[in-house]
Coordinates of C-alpha atoms and ligand atoms in Angstrom, one line a residue:
X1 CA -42.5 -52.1 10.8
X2 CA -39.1 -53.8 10.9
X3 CA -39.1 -57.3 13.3
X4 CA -37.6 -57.1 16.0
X5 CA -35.0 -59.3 17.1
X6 CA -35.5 -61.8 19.3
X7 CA -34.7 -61.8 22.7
X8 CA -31.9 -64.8 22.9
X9 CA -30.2 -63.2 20.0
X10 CA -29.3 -59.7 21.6
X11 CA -29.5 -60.4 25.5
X12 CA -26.5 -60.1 27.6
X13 CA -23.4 -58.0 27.7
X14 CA -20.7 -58.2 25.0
X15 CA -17.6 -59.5 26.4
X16 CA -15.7 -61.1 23.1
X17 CA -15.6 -61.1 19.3
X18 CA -15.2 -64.2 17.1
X19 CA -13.6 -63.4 13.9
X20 CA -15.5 -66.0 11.1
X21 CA -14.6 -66.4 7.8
X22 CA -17.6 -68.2 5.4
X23 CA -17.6 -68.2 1.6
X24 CA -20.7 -68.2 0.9
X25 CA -20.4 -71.1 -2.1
X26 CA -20.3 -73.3 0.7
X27 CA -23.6 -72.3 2.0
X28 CA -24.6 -72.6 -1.6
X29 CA -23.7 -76.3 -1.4
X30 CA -26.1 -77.0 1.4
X31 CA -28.7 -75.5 -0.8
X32 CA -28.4 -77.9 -3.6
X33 CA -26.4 -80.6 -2.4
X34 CA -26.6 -83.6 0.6
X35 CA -28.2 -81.0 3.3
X36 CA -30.8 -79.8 1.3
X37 CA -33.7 -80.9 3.2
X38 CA -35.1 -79.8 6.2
X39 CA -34.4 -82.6 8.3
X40 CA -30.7 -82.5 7.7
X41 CA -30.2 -78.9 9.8
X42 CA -32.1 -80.5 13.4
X43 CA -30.1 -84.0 12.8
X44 CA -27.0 -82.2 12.0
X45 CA -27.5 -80.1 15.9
X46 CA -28.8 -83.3 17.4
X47 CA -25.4 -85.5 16.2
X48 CA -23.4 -82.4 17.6
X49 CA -25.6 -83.2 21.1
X50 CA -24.1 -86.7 20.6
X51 CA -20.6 -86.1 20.1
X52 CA -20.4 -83.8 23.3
X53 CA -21.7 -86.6 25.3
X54 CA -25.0 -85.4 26.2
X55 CA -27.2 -88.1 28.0
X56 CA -30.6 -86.3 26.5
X57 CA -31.0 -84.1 23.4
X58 CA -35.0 -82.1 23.4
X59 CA -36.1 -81.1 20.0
X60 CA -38.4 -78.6 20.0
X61 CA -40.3 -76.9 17.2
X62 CA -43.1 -73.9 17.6
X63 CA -46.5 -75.5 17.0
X64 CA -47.1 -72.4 14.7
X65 CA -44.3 -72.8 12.4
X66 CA -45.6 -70.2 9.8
X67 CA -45.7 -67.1 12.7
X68 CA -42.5 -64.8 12.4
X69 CA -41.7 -65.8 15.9
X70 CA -41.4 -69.6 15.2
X71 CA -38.3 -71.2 16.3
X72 CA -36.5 -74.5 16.2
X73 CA -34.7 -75.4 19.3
X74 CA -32.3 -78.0 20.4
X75 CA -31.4 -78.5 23.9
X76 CA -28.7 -80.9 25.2
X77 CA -26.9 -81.8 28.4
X78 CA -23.7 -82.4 26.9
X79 CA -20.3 -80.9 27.7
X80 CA -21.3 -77.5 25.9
X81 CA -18.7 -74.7 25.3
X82 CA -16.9 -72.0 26.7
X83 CA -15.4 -69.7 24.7
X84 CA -12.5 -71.2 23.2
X85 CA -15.1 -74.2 22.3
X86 CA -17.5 -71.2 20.5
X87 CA -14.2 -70.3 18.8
X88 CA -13.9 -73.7 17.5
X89 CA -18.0 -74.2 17.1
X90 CA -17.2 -71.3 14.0
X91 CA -13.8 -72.2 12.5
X92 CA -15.3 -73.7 9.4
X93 CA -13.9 -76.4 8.4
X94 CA -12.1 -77.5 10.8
X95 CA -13.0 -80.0 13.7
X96 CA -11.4 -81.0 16.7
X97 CA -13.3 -84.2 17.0
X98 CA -11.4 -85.7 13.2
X99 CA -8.5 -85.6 15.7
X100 CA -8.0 -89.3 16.3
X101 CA -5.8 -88.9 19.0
X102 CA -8.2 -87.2 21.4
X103 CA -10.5 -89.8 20.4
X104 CA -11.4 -91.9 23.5
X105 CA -13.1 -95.1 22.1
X106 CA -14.5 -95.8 25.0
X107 CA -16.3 -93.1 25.0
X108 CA -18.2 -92.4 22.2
X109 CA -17.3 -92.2 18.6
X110 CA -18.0 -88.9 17.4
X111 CA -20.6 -89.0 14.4
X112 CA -18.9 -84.9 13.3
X113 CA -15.4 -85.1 11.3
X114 CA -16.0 -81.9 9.1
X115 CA -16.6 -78.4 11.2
X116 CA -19.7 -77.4 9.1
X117 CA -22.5 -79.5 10.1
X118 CA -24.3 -76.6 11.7
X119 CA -23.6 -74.5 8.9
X120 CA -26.7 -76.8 7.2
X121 CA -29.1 -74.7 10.2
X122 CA -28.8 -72.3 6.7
X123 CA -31.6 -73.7 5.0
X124 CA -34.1 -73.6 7.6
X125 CA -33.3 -70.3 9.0
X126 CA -32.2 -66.5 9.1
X127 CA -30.0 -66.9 12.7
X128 CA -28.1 -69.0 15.0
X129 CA -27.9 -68.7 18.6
X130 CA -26.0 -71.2 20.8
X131 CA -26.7 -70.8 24.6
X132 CA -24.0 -72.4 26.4
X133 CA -24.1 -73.0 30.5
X134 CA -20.5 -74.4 31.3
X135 CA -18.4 -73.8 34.2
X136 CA -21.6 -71.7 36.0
X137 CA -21.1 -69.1 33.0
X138 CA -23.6 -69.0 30.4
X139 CA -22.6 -67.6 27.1
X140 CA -24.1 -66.8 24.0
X141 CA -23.3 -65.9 20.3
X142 CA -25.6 -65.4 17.8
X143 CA -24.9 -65.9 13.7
X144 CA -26.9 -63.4 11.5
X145 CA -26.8 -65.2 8.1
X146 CA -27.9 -62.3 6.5
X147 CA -24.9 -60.6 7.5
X148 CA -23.6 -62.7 5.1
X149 CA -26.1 -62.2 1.9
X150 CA -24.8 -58.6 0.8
X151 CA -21.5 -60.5 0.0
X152 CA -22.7 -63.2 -2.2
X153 CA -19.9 -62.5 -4.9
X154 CA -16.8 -62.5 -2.1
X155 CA -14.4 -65.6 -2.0
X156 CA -14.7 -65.4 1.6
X157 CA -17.5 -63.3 3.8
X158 CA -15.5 -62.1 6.7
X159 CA -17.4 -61.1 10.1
X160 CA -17.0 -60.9 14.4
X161 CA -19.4 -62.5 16.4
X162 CA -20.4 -61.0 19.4
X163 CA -19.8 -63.3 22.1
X164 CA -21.9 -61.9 24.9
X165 CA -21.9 -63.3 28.8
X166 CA -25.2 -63.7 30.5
X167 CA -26.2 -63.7 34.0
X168 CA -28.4 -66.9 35.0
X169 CA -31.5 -63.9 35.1
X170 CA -31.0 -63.1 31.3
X171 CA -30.5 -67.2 30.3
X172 CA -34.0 -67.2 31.8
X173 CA -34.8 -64.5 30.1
X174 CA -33.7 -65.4 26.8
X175 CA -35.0 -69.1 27.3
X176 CA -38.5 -68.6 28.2
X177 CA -40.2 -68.9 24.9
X178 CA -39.2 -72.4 25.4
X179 CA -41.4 -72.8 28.6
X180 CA -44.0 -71.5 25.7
X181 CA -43.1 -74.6 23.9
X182 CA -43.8 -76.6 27.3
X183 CA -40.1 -77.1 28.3
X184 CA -39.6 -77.3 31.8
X185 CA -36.9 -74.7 32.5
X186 CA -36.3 -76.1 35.6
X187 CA -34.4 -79.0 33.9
X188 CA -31.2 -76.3 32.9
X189 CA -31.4 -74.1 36.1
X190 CA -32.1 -76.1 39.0
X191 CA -28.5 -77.0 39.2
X192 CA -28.8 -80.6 38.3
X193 CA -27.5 -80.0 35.0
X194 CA -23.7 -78.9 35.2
X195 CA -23.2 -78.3 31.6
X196 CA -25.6 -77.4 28.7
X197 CA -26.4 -75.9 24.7
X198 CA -29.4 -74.6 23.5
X199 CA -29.3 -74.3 19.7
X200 CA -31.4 -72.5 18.4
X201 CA -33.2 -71.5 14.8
X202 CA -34.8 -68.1 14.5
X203 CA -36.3 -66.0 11.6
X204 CA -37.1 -69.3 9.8
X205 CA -37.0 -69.5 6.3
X206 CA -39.7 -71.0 3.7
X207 CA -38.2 -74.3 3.5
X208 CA -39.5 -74.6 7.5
X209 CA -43.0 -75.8 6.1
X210 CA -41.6 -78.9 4.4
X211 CA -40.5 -80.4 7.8
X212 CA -42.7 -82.9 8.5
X213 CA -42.7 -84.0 12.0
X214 CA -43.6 -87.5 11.5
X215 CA -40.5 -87.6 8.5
X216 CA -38.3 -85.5 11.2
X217 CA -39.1 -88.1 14.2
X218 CA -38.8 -91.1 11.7
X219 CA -35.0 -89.7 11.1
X220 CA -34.1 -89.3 14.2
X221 CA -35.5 -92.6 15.1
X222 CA -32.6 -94.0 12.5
X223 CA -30.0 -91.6 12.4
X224 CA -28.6 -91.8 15.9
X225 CA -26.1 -94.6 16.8
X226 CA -28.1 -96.7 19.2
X227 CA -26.9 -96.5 22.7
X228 CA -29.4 -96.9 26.0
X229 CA -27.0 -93.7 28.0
X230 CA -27.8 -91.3 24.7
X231 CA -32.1 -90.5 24.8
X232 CA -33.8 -87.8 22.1
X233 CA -37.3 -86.2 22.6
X234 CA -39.4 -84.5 19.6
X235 CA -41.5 -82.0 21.1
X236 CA -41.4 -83.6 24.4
X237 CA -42.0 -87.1 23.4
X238 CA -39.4 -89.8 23.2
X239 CA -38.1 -90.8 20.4
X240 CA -37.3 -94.6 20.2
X241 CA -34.7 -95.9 18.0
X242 CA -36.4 -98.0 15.4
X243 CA -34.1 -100.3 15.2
X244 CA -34.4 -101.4 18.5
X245 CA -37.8 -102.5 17.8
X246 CA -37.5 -103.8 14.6
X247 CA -37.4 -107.5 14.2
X248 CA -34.2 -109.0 11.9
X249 CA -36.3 -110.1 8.9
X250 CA -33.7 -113.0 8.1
X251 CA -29.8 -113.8 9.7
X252 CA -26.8 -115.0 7.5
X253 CA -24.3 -116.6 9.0
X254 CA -20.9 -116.8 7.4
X255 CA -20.6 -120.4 6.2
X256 CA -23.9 -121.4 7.3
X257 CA -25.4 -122.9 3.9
X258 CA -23.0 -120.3 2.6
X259 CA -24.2 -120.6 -1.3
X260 CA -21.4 -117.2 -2.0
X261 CA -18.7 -118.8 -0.2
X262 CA -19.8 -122.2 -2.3
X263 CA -20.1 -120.5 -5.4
X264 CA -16.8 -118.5 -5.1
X265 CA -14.7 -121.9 -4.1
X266 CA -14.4 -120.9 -0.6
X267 CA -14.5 -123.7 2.3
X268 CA -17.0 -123.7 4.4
X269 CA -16.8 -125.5 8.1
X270 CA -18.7 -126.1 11.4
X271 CA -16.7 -126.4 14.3
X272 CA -19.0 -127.4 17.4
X273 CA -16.4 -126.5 20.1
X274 CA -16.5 -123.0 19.5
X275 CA -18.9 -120.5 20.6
X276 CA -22.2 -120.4 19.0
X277 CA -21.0 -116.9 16.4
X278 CA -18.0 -118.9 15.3
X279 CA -19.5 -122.4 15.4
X280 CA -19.7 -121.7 10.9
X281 CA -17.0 -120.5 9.0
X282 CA -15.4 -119.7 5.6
X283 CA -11.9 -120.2 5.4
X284 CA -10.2 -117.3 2.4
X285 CA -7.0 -118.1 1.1
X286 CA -5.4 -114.8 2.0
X287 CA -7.0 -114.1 5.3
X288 CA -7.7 -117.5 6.5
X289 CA -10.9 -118.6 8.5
X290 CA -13.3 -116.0 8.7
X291 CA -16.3 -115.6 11.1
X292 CA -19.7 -113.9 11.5
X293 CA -22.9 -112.9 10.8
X294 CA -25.4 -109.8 9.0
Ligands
ATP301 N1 -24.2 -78.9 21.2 C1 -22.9 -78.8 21.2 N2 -22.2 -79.0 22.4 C2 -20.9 -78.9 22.4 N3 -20.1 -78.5 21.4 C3 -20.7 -78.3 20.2 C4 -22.1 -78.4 20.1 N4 -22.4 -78.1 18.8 C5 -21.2 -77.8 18.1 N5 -20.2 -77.9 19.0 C6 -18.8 -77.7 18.7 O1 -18.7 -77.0 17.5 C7 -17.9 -77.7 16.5 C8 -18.4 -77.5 15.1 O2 -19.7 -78.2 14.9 P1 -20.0 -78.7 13.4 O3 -21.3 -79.5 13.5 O4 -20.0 -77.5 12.5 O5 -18.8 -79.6 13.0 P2 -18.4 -81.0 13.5 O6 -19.5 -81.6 14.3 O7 -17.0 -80.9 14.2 O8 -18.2 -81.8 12.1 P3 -19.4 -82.1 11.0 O9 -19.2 -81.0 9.9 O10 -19.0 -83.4 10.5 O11 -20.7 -82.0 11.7 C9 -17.9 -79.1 17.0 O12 -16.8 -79.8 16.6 C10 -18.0 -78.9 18.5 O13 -16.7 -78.7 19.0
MG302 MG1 -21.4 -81.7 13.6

């Protein structure tokens, strides 16, 4: 008997189409290449949780990874999407955040600069649903790689997304197998929450049972920029950033017993009336006196 398909990826009432264009040799790359392993697809979702400000980012992966009903999800509170930003999520190749002008530095520096990070969500799996809540609408749009796979020898794979609008009943509806995986709903409907995304990985492929959730939460633990407002859970359980508790094994201060700086002619000095960063100091013929420590 064919599978059916799951609930998230067909609930709701079509309102919009999003013309995509893919060639499939860039999916090829994230086969072979940089995003090959199975890691790379859940930190590629959880940096686009960073970059749209979320404060929290929930990993979740079905216990039974192997049944055809497993799924990966990632669930954020960031600024999410409405359709024009589901328009964007699949232009490929093209991202809004490279644009330094909108950049606010004060913000957050994005970690995404390319428009195909989710495109790595390939490896790991058949589909890709995003589940947006934004502006009290929720939206969602579901990729079917294998829409793609029949047109393996095209330049391009041309295809519409439906985009299809949900009532707050259906997000329920299509979100309760993460209650399964002992997410508390009531985190995304309770009203609290003003903006949301789930992402999330259906019809998983082989290359699933390499993920290692130790390996997975040990990435996360080192991938994120560390900042106290931005927190990530694995399966419920906080992830801590490692770095945070790691202890500096040695510090080198610039000019400090500076044996480079000595060895490449350089002056070193010590000047006590500055601050304690600056006190040392390597003064370069082109740049002048230089400051600071690893
Ligand atoms: N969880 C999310 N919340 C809000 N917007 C998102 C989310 N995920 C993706 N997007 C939007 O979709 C766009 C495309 O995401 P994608 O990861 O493919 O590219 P990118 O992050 O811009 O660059 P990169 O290829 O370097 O990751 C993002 O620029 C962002 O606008
Ligand atoms: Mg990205």
């Amino acid at each position: 008997m064919a599978k059916q398909n799951p609930i998230f990826t067909t609930i709701g009432k079509k309102t919009n189409e999003i013309p995509v264009e893919i060639s499939y040799k860039i999916l090829e790359l994230f086969s072979g290449g940089l995003y090959s392993s199975p890691t790379k697809a859940i930190e590629e979702l959880v940096a686009n949780s960073f970059d749209a400000f979320a404060s929290w980012v929930h990993v979740l992966i079905s216990q039974d990874i192997d049944s055809e009903n497993a799924i990966i999800a990632v669930v954020d509170d960031g600024d999410s999407m409405d359709i024009d930003g589901l328009k964007a999520l699949w232009k490929i190749g093209e991202s809004a955040k490279a644009d330094e002008q909108k950049i606010d530095k004060n913000k957050r520096l994005p970690i995404g600069k390319f428009g195909i990070g989710k495109l790595a969500t390939w490896v790991l799996s058949r589909e890709l649903t995003h589940i947006c809540k934004q502006k009290n609408k929720y939206l969602a749009v579901t990729m079917f790689y294998s829409n793609l796979d029949n047109n393996k020898t095209a330049e391009n794979s041309k295809l519409n997304l439906d985009v299809r609008n949900l009532s707050k009943d259906e997000a329920k509806e299509a979100l309760k197998t993460l209650a399964t995986m002992n997410f508390d709903l009531n985190i995304l409907f309770n009203n609290n929450v003003d903006s949301w995304t789930v992402s999330i990985l259906s019809n998983l492929k082989p290359m699933v049972k390499d993920l290692k959730p130790g390996r997975l939460e040990w990435v996360l633990s080192t991938a994120m920029p560390l900042t106290p407002d931005f927190k990530s859970y694995l399966n419920n359980k906080e992830i801590k950033p490692i770095k945070l508790d790691t202890k500096p094994i040695n510090k080198l201060i610039i000019g400090k017993n500076d044996k480079v700086a000595d060895n490449l002619g350089f002056i070193s000095d010590k000047n006590d009336m500055l601050p304690d960063e600056e006190k040392f100091g390597v003064t370069l013929p082109t740049l002048g006196r230089i400051t600071g420590f690893v």
